[in-house]
CSV table of C-alpha atoms in Angstrom, one decimal:
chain,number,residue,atom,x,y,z
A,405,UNK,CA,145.1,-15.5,1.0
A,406,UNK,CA,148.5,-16.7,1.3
A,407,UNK,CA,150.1,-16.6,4.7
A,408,UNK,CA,153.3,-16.3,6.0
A,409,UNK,CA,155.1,-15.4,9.2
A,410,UNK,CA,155.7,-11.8,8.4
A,411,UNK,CA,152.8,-10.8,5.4
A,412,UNK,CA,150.0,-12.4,3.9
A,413,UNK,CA,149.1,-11.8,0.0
A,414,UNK,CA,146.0,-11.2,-0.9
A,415,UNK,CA,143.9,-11.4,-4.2
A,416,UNK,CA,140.2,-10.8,-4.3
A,417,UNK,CA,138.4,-12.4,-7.4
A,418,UNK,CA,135.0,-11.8,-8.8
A,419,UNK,CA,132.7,-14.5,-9.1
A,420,UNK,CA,133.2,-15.0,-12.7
A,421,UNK,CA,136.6,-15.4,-12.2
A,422,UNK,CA,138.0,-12.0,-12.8
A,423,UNK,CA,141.1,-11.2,-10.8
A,424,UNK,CA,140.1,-7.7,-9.5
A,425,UNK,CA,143.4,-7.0,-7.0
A,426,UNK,CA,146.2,-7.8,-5.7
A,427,UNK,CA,148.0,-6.5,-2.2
A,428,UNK,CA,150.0,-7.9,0.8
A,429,UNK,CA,149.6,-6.9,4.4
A,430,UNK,CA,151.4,-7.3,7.6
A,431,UNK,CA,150.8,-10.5,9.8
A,432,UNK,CA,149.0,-7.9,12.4
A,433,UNK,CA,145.6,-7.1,13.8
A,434,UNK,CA,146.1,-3.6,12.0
A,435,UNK,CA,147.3,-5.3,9.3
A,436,UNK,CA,144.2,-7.9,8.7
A,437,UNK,CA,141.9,-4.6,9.3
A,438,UNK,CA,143.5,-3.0,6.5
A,439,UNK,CA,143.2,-6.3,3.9
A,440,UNK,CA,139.6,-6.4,4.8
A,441,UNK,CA,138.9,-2.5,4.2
A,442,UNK,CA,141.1,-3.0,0.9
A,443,UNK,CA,138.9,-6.2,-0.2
A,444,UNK,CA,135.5,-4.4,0.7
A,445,UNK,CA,136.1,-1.3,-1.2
A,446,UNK,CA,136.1,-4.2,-4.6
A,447,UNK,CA,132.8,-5.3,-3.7
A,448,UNK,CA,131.0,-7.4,-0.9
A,449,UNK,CA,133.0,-10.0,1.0
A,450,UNK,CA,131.1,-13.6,2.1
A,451,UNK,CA,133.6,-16.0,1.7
A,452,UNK,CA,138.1,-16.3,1.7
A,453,UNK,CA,139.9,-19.1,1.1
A,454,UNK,CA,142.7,-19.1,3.4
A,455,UNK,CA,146.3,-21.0,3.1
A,456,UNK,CA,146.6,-22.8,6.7
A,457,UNK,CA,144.3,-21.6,8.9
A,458,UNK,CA,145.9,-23.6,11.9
A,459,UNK,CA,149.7,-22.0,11.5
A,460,UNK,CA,150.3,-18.4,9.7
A,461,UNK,CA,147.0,-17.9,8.5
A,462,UNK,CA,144.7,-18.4,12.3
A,463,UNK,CA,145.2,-15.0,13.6
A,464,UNK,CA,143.7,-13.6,10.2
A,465,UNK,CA,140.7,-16.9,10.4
A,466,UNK,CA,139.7,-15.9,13.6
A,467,UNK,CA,139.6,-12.1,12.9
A,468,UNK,CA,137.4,-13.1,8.9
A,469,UNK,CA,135.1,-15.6,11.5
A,470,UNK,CA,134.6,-12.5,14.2
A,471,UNK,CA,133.6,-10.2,10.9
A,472,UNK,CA,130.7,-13.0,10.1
A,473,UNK,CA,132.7,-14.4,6.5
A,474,UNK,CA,133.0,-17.8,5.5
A,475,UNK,CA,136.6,-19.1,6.1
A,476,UNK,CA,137.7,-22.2,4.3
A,477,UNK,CA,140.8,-24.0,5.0
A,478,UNK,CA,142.8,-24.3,1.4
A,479,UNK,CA,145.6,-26.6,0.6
A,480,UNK,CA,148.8,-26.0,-0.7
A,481,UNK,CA,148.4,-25.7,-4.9
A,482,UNK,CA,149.1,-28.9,-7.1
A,483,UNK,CA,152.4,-29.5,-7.7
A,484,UNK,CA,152.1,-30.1,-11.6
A,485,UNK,CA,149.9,-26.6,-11.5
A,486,UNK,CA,152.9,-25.1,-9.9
A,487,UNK,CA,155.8,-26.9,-12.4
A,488,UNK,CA,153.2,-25.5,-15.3
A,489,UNK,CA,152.8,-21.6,-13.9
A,490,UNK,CA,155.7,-20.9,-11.7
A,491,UNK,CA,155.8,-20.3,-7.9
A,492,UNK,CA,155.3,-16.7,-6.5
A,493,UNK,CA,152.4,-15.4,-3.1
A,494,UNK,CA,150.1,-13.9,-5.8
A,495,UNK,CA,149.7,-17.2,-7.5
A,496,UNK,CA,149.6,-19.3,-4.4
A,497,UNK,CA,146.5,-16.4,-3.0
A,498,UNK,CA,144.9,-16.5,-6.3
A,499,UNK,CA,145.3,-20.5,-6.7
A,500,UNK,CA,143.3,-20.4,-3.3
A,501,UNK,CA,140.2,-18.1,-4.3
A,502,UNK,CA,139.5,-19.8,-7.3
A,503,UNK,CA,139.6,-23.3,-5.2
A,504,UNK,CA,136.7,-21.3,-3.2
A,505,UNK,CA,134.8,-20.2,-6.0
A,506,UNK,CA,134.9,-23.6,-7.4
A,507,UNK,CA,134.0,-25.8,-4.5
A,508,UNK,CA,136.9,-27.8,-4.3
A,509,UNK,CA,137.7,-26.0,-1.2
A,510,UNK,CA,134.7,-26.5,1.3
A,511,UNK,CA,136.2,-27.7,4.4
A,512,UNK,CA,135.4,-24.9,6.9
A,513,UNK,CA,137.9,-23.6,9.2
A,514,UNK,CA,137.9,-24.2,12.5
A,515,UNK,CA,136.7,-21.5,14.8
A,516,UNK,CA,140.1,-21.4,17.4
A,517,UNK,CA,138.2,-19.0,20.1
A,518,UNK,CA,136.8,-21.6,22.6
A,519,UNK,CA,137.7,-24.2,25.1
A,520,UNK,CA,138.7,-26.7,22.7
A,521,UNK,CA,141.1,-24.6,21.0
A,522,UNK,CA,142.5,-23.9,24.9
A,523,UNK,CA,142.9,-27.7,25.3
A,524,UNK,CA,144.2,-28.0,22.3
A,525,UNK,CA,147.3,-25.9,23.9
A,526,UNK,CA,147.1,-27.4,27.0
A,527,UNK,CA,147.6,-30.7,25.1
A,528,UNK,CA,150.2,-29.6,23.3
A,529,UNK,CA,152.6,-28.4,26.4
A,530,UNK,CA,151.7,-32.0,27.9
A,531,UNK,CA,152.6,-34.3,24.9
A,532,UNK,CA,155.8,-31.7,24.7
A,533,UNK,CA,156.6,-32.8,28.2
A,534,UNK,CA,156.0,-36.7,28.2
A,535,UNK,CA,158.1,-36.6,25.1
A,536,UNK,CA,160.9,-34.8,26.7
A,537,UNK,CA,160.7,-37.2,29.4
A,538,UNK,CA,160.4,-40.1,27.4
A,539,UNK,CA,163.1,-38.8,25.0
A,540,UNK,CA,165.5,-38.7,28.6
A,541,UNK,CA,164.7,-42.6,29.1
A,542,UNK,CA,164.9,-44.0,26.5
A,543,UNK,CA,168.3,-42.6,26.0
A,544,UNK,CA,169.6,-44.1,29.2
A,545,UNK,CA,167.9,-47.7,28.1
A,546,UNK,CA,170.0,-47.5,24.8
A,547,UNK,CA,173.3,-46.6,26.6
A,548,UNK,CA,172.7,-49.2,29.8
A,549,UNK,CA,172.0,-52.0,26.9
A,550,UNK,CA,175.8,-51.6,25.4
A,551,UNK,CA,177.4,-50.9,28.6
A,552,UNK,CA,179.0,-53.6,31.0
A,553,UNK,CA,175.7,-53.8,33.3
A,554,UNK,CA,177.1,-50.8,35.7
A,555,UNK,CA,173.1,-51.7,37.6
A,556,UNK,CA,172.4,-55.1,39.6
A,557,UNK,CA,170.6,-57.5,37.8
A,558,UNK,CA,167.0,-56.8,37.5
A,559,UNK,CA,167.3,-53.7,37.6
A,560,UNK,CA,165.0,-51.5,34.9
A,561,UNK,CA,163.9,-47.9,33.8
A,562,UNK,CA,160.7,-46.9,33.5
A,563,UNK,CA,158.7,-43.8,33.1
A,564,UNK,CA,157.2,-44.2,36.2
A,565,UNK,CA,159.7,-46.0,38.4
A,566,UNK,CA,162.7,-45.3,37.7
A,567,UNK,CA,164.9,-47.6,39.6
A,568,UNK,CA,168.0,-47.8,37.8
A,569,UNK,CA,168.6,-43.5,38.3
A,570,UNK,CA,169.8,-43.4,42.4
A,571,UNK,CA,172.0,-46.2,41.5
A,572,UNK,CA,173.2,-44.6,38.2
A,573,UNK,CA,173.6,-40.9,39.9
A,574,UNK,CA,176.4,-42.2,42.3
A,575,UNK,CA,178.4,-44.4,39.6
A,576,UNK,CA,181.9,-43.5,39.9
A,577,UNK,CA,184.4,-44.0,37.6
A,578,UNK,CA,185.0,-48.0,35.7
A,579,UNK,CA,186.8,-50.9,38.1
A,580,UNK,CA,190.6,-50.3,37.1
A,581,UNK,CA,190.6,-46.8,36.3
A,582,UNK,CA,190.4,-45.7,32.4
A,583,UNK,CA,191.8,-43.1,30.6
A,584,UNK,CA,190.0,-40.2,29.6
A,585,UNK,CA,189.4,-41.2,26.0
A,586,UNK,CA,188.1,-44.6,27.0
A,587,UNK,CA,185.0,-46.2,26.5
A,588,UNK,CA,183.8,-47.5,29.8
A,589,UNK,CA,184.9,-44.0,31.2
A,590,UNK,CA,182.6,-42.4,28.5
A,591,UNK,CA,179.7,-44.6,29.5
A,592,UNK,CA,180.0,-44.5,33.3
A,593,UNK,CA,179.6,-40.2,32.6
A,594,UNK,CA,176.9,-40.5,30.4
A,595,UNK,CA,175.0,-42.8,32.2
A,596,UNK,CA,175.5,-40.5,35.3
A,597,UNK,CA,174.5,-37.6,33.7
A,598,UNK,CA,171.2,-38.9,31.7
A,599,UNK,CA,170.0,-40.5,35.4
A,600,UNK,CA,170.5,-37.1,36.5
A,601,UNK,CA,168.8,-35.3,34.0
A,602,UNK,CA,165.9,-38.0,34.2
A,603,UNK,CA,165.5,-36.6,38.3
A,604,UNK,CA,165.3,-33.5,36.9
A,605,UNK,CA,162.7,-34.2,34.2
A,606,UNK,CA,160.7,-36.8,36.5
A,607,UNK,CA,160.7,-34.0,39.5
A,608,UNK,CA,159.8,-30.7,37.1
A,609,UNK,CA,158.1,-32.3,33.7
A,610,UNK,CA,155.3,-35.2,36.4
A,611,UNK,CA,153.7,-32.5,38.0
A,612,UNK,CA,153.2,-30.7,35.0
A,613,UNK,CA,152.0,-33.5,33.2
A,614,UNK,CA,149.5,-34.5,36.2
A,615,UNK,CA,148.4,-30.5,36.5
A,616,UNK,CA,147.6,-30.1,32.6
A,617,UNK,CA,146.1,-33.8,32.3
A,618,UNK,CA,143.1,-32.8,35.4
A,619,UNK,CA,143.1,-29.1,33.7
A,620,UNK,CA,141.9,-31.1,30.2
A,621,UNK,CA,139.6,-33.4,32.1
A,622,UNK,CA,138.1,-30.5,34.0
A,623,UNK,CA,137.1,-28.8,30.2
A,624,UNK,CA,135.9,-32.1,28.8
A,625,UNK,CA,133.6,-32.8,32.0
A,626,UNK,CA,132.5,-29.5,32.2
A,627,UNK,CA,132.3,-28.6,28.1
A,628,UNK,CA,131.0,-32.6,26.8
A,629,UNK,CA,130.4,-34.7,29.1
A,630,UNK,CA,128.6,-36.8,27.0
A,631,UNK,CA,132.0,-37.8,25.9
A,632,UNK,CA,133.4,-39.7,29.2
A,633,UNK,CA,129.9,-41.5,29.5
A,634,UNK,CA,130.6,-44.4,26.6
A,635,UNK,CA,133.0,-47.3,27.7
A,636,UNK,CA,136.2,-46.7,26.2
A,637,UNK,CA,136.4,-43.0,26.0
A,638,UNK,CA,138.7,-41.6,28.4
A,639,UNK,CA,139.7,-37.5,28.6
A,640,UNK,CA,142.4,-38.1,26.5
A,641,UNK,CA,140.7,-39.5,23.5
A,642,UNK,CA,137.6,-37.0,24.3
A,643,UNK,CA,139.9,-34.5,24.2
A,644,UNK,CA,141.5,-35.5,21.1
A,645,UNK,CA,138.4,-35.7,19.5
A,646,UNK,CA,137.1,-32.6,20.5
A,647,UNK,CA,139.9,-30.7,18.9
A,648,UNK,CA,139.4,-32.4,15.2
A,649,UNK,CA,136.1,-31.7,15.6
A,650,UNK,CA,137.2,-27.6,16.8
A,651,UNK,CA,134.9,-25.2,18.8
A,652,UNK,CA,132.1,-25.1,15.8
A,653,UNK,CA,131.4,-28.6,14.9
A,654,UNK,CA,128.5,-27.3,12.7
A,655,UNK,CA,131.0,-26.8,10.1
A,656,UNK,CA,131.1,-30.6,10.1
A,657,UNK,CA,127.7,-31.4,7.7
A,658,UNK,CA,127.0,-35.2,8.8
A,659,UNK,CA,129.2,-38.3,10.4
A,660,UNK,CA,130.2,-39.3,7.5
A,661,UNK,CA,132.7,-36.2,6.6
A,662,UNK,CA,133.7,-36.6,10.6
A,663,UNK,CA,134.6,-40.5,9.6
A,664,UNK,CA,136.7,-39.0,6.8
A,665,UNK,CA,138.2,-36.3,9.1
A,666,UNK,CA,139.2,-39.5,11.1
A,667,UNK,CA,140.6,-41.4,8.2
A,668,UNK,CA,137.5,-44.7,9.4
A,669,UNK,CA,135.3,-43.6,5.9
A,670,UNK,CA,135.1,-46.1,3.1
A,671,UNK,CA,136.8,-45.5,-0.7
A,672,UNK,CA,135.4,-47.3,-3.1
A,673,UNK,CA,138.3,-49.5,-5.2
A,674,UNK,CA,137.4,-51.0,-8.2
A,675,UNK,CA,139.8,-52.5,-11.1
A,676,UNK,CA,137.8,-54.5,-14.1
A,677,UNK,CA,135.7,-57.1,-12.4
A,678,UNK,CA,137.1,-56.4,-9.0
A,679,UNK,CA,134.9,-54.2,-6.5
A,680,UNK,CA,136.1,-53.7,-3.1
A,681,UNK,CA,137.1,-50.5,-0.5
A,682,UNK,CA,139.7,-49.3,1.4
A,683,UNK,CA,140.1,-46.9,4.0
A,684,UNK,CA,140.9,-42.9,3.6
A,685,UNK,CA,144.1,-42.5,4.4
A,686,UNK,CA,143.8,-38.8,4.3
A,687,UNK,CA,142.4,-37.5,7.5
A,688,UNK,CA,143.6,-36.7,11.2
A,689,UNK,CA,146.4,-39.1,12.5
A,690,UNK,CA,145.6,-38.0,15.8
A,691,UNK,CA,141.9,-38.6,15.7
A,692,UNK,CA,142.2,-42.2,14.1
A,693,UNK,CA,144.8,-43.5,17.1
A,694,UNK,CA,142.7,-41.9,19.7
A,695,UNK,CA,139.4,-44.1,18.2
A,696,UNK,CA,142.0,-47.1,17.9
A,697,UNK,CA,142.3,-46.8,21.3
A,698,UNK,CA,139.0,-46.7,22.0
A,699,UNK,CA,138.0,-49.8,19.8
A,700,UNK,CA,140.8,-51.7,21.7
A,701,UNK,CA,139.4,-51.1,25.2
A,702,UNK,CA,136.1,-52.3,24.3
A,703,UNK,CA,137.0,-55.6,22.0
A,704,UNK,CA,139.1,-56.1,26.1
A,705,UNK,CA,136.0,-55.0,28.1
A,706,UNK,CA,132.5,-54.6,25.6
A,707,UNK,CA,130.6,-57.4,25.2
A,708,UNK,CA,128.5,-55.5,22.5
A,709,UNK,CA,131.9,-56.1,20.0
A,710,UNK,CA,131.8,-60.2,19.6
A,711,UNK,CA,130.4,-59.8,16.0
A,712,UNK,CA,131.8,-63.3,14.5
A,713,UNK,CA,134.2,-60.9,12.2
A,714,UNK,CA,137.7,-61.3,11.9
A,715,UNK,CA,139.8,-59.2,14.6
A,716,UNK,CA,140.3,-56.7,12.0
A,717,UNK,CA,137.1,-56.5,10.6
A,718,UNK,CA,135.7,-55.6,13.5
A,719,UNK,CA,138.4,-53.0,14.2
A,720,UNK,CA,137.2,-51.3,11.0
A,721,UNK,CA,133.5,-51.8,11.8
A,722,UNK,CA,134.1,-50.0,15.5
A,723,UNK,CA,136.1,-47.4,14.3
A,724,UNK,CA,133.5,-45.8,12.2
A,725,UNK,CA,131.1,-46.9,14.3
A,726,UNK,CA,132.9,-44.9,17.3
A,727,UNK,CA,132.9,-41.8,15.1
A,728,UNK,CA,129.7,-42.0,14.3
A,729,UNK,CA,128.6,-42.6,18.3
A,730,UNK,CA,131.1,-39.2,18.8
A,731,UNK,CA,129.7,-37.0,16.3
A,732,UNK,CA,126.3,-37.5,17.6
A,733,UNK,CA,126.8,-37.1,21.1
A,734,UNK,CA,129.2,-33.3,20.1
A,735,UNK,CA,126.6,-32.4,17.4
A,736,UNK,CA,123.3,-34.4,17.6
A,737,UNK,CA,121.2,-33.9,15.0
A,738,UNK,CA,117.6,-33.0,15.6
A,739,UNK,CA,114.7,-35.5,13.9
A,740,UNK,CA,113.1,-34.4,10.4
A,741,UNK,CA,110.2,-32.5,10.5
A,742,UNK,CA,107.3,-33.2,7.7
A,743,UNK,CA,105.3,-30.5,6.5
A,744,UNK,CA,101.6,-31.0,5.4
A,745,UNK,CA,100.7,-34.3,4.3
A,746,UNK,CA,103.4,-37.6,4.9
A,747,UNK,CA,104.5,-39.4,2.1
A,748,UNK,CA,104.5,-43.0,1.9
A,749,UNK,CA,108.5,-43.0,3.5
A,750,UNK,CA,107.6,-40.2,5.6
A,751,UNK,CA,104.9,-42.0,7.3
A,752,UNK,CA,107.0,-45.3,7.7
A,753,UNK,CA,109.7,-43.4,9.2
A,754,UNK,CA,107.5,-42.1,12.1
């Protein structure tokens, strides 16, 4: 399927590769019953390759998931695929069955009908409001750096105190007067109004940061609390973490596609006689700064991270090592069990 805003395009395929149909549908819950009584009546539906199952395409994920059919999450086609056959919805839905019937689709979308998909919206409306906050003050920093210090000396903004906005709020206008055009004039207002609007913010946007931030550590305590246990973990990075993992981590298979997801898994790089790895560069942004931070508290406060490595060698070693310590604590993974007779390995490993 390709989504959109207003209709997603559908094309159902047979497993040999035969493009059956063809039909769009309205971006409604009548609308995704109708594509899935239209792709039943061509045969037996088990898997859809959807075209972003986190924007246009979630309401129609989440209705496939309820239904019991495999969702995958589908990238956008190639770009020399689409200079080669053109650009159009039917291509672009067709594009993404055949990446399902191939395999190169198999990440597994996310489930977005428990409580990390709600704190994934409660952390969205408190980021929104830290940066609108932040935004406010930093504007007044860059103004009071080119004006002609209208505060006393030491004086400073900050998100938490700010100290500069009382005396800001009742600057009048510039020593001598100033015409209406003039430059210290225009400072002096804008400076007044920005220390206002920071009140504004400070008094509406704190208590709605502190009210989402203990609504998000209430859902990690009471949904992993495994999570806040390891130093270095804190319910911002949990919850972080929880949402790249989503509310069925089983779609995750082992740590290592998690480490991927987080952009800590080794590539291997070679070039003639040279043999080396980099990181994957292609995961969760998000994820990766919130294990940064959690490798940074613990080479300040865990004794377990003096390794004899360079400083960022052992940044790379925690990272994945903190994904894999996550991962197993949101999905552990039960012990092997050996049928009949152990082998050799079998029997070592018990």
């Amino acid at each position: 399927m390709d989504t959109h805003g207003e209709v997603h395009v559908a094309v159902v395929i047979s497993p040999l590769g035969k493009v059956l149909d063809t039909e769009s549908f309205p971006a409604t819950a009548a609308g995704y019953r109708q594509l899935l009584v239209w792709a039943r009546k061509r045969g037996t539906v088990r898997r859809a390759g959807v075209e972003g199952t986190g924007t246009f395409g979630a309401g129609l994920s989440r209705f496939l998931l309820a239904q019991r059919i495999q969702v995958f999450e589908v990238n956008r086609p190639d770009r020399s695929a689409r200079r080669l056959l053109g650009k159009s919805d039917p291509l672009d839905a067709q594009a993404a069955a055949r990446a399902v019937l191939s395999g190169r689709a198999r990440a597994r979308a996310k489930s977005v009908d428990g409580p990390v998909h709600s704190a994934r919206i409660y952390k969205l409306a408190k980021d929104s409001a830290v940066k609108a906050r932040t935004k406010a003050i930093n504007q007044l920093k860059a103004v009071m750096v080119i004006a002609d210090r209208p505060c006393p000396a030491g004086t400073h903004v900050e998100p938490g105190q700010c100290r500069a906005v009382p005396h800001l709020r009742a600057l009048g206008p510039p020593d001598g007067g100033g015409h209406e055009g003039g430059v210290a004039n225009a400072t002096h207002m804008t400076l007044r109004m920005l220390a206002e609007r920071i009140e504004q913010l400070t008094a509406q946007l704190t208590a709605q940061i502190n009210e989402l931030h203990q609504r998000l550590t209430r859902l990690v305590e009471h949904h992993a609390p495994q999570l806040l246990e390891p130093v270095g973990i804190g319910p911002d990075s949990a919850v972080t973490l929880l949402i790249t993992m989503g509310d069925n981590p089983e779609r995750l298979n082992t740590e290592a596609s998690f480490a991927a997801l987080c952009r800590v898994s080794p590539i291997g790089y070679s070039s003639g006689r040279r043999r080396t790895c980099r990181l994957n560069y292609g995961g969760d942004r998000q994820a990766n700064a919130a294990l940064h931070r959690i490798v940074f508290t613990r080479l300040r406060h865990d004794p377990r991270t003096q390794e004899g490595k360079t400083r960022r060698e052992i940044i790379r070693c925690l990272k994945r090592y903190a994904a894999r310590e996550v991962f197993n604590l949101v999905r552990p993974v039960p012990p092997p069990r050996y049928r009949g007779v152990p082998s050799t390995c079998a029997a070592r490993r018990q």
